[in-house]
PDB file of C-alpha atoms in Angstrom:
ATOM      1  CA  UNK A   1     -18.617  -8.308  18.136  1.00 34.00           C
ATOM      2  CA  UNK A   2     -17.140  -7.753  21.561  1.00 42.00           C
ATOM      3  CA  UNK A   3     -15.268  -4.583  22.451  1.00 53.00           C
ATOM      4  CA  UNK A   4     -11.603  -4.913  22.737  1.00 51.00           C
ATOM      5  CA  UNK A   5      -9.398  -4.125  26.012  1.00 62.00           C
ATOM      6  CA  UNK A   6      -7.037  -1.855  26.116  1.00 63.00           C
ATOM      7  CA  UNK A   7      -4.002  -4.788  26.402  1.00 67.00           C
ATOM      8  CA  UNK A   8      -5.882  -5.856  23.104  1.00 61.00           C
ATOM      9  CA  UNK A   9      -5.567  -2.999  21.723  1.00 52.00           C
ATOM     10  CA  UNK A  10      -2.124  -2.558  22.448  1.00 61.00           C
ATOM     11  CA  UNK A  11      -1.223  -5.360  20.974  1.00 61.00           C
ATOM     12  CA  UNK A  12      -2.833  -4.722  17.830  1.00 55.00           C
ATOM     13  CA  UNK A  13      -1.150  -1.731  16.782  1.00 57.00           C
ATOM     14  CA  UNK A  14       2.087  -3.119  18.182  1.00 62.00           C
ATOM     15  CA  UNK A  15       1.651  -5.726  15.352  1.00 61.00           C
ATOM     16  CA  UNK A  16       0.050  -3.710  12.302  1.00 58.00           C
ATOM     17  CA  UNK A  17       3.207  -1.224  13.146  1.00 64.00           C
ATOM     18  CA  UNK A  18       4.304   2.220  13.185  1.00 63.00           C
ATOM     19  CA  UNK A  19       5.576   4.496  11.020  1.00 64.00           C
ATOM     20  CA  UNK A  20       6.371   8.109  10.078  1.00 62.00           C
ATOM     21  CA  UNK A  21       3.027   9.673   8.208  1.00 65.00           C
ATOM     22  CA  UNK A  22       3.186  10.358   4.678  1.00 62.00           C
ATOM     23  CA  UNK A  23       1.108  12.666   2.765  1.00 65.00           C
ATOM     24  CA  UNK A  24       0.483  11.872  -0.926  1.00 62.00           C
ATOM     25  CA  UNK A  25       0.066  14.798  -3.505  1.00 61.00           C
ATOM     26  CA  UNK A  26      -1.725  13.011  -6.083  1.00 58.00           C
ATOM     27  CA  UNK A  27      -5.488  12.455  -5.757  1.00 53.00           C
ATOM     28  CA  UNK A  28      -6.767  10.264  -3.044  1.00 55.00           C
ATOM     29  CA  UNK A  29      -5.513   6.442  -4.081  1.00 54.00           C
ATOM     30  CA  UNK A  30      -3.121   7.261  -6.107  1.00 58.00           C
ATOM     31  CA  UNK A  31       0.149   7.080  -3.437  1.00 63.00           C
ATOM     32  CA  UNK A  32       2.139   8.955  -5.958  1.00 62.00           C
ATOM     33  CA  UNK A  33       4.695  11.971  -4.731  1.00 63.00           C
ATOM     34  CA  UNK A  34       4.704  11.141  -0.749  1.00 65.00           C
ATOM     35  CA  UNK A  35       6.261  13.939   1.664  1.00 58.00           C
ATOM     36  CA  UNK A  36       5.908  13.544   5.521  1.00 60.00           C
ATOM     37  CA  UNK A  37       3.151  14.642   7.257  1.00 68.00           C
ATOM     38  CA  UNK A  38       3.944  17.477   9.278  1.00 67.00           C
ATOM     39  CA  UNK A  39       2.156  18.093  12.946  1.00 71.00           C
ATOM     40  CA  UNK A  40       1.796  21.377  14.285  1.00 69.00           C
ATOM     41  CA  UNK A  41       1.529  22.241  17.748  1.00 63.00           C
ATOM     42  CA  UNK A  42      -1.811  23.999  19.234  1.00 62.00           C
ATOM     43  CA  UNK A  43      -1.481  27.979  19.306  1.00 60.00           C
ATOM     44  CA  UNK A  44      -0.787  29.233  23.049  1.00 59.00           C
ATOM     45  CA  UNK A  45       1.490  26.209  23.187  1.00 58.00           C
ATOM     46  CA  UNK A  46       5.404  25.587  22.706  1.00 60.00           C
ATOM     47  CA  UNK A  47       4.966  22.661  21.140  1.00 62.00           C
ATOM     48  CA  UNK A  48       6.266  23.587  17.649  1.00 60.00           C
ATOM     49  CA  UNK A  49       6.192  21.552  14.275  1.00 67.00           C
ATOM     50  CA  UNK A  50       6.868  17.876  14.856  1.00 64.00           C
ATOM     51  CA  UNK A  51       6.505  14.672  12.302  1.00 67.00           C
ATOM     52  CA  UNK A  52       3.370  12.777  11.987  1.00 70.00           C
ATOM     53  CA  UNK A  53       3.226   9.253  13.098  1.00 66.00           C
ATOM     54  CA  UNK A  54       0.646   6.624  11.508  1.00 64.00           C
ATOM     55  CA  UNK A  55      -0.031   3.879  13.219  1.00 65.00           C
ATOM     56  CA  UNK A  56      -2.670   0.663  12.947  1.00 62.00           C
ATOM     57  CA  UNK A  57      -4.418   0.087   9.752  1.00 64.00           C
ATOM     58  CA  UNK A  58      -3.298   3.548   8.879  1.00 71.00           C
ATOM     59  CA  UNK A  59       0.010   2.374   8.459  1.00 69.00           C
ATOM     60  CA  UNK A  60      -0.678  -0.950   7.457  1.00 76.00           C
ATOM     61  CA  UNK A  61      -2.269   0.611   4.404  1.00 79.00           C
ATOM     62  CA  UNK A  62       0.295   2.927   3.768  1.00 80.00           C
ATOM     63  CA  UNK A  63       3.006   0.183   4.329  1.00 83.00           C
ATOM     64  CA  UNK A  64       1.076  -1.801   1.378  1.00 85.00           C
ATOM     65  CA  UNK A  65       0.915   1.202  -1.604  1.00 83.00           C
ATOM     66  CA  UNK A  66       5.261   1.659  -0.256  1.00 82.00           C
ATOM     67  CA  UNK A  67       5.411  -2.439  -1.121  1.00 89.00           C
ATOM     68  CA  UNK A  68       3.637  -1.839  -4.357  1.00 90.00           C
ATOM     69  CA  UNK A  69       5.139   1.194  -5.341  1.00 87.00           C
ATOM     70  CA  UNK A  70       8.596  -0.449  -4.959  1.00 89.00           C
ATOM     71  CA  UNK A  71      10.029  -2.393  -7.376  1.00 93.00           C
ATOM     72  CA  UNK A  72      11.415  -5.804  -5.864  1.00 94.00           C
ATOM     73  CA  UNK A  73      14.905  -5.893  -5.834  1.00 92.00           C
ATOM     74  CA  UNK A  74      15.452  -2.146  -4.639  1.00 92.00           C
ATOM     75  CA  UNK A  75      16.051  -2.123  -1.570  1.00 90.00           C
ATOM     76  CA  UNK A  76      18.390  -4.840  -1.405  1.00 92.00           C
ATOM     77  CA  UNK A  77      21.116  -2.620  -1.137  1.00 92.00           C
ATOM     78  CA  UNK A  78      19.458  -1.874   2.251  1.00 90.00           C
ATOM     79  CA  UNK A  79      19.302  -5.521   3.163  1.00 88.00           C
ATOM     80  CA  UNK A  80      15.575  -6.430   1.609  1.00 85.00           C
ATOM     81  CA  UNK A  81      16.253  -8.101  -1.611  1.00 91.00           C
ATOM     82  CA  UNK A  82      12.698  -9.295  -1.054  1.00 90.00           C
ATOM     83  CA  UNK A  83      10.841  -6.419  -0.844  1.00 90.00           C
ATOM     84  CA  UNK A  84       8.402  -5.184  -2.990  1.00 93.00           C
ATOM     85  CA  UNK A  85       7.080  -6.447  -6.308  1.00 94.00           C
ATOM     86  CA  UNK A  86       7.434  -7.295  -9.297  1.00 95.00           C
ATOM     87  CA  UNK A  87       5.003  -5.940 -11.456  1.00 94.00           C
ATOM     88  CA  UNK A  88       7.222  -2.730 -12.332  1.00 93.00           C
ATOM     89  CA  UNK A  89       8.762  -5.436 -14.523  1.00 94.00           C
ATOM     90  CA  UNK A  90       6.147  -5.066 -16.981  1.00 95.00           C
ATOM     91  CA  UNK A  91       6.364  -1.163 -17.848  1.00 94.00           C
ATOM     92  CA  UNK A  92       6.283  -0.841 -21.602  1.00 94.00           C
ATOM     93  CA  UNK A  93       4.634  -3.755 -22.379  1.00 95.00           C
ATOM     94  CA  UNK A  94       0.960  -3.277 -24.103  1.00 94.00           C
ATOM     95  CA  UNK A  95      -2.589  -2.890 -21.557  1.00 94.00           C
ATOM     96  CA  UNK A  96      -3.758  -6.434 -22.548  1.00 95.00           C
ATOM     97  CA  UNK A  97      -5.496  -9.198 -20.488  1.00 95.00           C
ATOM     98  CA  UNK A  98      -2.623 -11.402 -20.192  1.00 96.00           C
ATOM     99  CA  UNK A  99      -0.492  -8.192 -19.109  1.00 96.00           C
ATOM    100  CA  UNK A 100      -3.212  -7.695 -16.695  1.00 96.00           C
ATOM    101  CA  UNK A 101      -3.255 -10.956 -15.311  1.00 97.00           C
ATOM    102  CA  UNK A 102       0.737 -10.801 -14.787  1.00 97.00           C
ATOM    103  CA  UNK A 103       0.574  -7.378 -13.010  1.00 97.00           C
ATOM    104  CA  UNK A 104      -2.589  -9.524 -10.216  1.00 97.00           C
ATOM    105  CA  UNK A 105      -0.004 -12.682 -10.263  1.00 97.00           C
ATOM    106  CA  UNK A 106       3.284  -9.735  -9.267  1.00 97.00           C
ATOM    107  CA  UNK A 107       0.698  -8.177  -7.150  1.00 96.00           C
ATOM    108  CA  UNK A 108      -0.501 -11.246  -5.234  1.00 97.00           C
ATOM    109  CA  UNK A 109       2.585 -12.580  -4.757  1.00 96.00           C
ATOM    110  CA  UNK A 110       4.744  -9.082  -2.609  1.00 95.00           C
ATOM    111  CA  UNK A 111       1.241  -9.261  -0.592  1.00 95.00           C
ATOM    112  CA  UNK A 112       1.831 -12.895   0.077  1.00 93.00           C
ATOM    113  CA  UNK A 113       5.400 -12.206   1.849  1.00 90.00           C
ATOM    114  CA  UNK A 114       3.905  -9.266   4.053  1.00 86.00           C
ATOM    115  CA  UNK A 115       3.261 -10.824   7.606  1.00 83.00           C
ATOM    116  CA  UNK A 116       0.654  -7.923   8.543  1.00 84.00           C
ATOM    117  CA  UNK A 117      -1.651  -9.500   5.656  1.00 90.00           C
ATOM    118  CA  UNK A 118      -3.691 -12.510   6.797  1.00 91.00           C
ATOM    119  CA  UNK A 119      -5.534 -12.826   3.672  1.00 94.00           C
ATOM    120  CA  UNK A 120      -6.357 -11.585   0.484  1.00 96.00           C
ATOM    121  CA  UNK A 121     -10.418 -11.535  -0.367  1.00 97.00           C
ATOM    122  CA  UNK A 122     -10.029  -9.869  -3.746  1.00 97.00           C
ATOM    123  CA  UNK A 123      -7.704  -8.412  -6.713  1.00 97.00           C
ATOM    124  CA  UNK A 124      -8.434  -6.943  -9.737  1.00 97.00           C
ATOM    125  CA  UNK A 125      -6.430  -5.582 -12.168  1.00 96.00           C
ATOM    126  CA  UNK A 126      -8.635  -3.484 -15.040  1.00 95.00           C
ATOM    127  CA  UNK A 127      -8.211  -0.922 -17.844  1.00 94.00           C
ATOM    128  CA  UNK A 128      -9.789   2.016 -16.663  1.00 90.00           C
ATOM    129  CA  UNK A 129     -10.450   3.512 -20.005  1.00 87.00           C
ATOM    130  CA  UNK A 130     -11.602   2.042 -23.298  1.00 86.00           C
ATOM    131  CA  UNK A 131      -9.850   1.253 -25.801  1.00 83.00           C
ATOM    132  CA  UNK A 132      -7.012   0.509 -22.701  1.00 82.00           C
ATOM    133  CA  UNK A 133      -4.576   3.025 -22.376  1.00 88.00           C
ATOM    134  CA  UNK A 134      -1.136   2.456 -20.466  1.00 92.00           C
ATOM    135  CA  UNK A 135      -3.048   2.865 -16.864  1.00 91.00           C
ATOM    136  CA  UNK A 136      -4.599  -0.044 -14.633  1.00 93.00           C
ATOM    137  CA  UNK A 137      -6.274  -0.073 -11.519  1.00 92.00           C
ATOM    138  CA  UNK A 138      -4.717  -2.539  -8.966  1.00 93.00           C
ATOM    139  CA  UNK A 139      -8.219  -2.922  -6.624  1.00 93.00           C
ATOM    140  CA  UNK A 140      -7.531  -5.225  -3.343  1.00 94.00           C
ATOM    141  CA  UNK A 141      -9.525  -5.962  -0.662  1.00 95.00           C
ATOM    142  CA  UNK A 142      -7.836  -7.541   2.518  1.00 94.00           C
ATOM    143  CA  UNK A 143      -7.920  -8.492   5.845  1.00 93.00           C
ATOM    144  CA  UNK A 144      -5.051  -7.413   8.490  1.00 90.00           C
ATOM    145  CA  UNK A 145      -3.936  -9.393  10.946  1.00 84.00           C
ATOM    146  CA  UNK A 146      -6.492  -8.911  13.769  1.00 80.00           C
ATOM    147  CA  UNK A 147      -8.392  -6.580  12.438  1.00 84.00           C
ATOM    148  CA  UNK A 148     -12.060  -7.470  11.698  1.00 88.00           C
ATOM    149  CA  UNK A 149     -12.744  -5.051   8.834  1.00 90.00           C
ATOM    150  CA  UNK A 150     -11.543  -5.763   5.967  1.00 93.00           C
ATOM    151  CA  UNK A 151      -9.202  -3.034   4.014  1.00 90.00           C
ATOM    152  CA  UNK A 152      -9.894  -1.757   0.415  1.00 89.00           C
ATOM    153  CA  UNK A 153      -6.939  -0.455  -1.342  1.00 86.00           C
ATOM    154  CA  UNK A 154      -6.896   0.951  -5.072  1.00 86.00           C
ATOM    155  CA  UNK A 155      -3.680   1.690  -6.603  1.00 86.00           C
ATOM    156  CA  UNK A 156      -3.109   3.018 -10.264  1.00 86.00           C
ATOM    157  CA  UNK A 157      -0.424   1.378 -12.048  1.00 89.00           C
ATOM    158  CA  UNK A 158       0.839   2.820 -15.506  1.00 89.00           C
ATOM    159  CA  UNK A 159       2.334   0.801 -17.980  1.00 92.00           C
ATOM    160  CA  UNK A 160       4.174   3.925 -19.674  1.00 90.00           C
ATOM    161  CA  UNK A 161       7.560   3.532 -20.773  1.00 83.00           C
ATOM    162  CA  UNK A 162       9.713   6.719 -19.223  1.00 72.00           C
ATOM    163  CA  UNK A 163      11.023   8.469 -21.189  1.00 60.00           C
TER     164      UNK A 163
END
């Protein structure tokens, strides 16, 4: 593979995006309880506590768990009646293979209308636990627009009611 230029590489993260950081609380994967990421400046310096920026694949992959982890519909207040997907749909209803095969079908389809996504190499959608509890694993590999590696993403999914 050839190295890229530096107009490449410009370009690149121009089109994967930009974004403010977030940092999730829950263990790694699980893109639950996000708070920005907070900078802070080098001792000796005035630089004092700024926001974190993610950009690239970083924030490709952290623009893909916000699509997941929003229900479609949403944000249409905002102007995206589009966004997001529709798997939240299926909360309450019992960890079974044709459940499972809904949540891939909901999961497929939000990564379908993302424009940073060239193509989807693999999703799987499993009980993590046996007998099945009310969690899945949502476990996608992609490839990003431009980018030559692909991206593995896992995202739990539970299909407990609230209460």
């Amino acid at each position: 593979m050839s190295r890229r230029s530096r107009a490449d590489l410009d370009v690149l993260m121009r089109r994967l995006g930009q974004d403010l950081a977030l940092r999730y609380a829950g263990p790694g994967g699980a893109f639950d309880d996000a708070d920005l990421e907070l900078r802070r400046g080098r001792p000796g310096t005035r630089r004092g506590t700024d926001l974190e920026v993610a950009s690239g694949v970083g924030a490709a992959e952290q623009m893909l768990a916000n699509r997941l982890k929003t229900q479609r519909g949403e944000l249409a207040p905002l102007g995206h009646p589009d966004y997001g997907s529709r798997h939240h749909e299926l909360i309450g209803r019992p960890n079974v293979e044709r459940t499972r095969n809904l949540i891939k079908l909901y999961v497929l389809q939000a990564l379908a209308d993302e424009p940073r996504v060239q193509k989807v190499l693999a999703c799987v959608v499993y009980a993590p636990h046996t007998p099945p509890r009310d969690q899945v694993r949502i476990e996608i590999v992609l490839r990003l627009i431009d980018e030559p590696n692909p991206l593995n993403l896992v995202v739990p999914f539970s299909l407990e009611a609230a209460a």
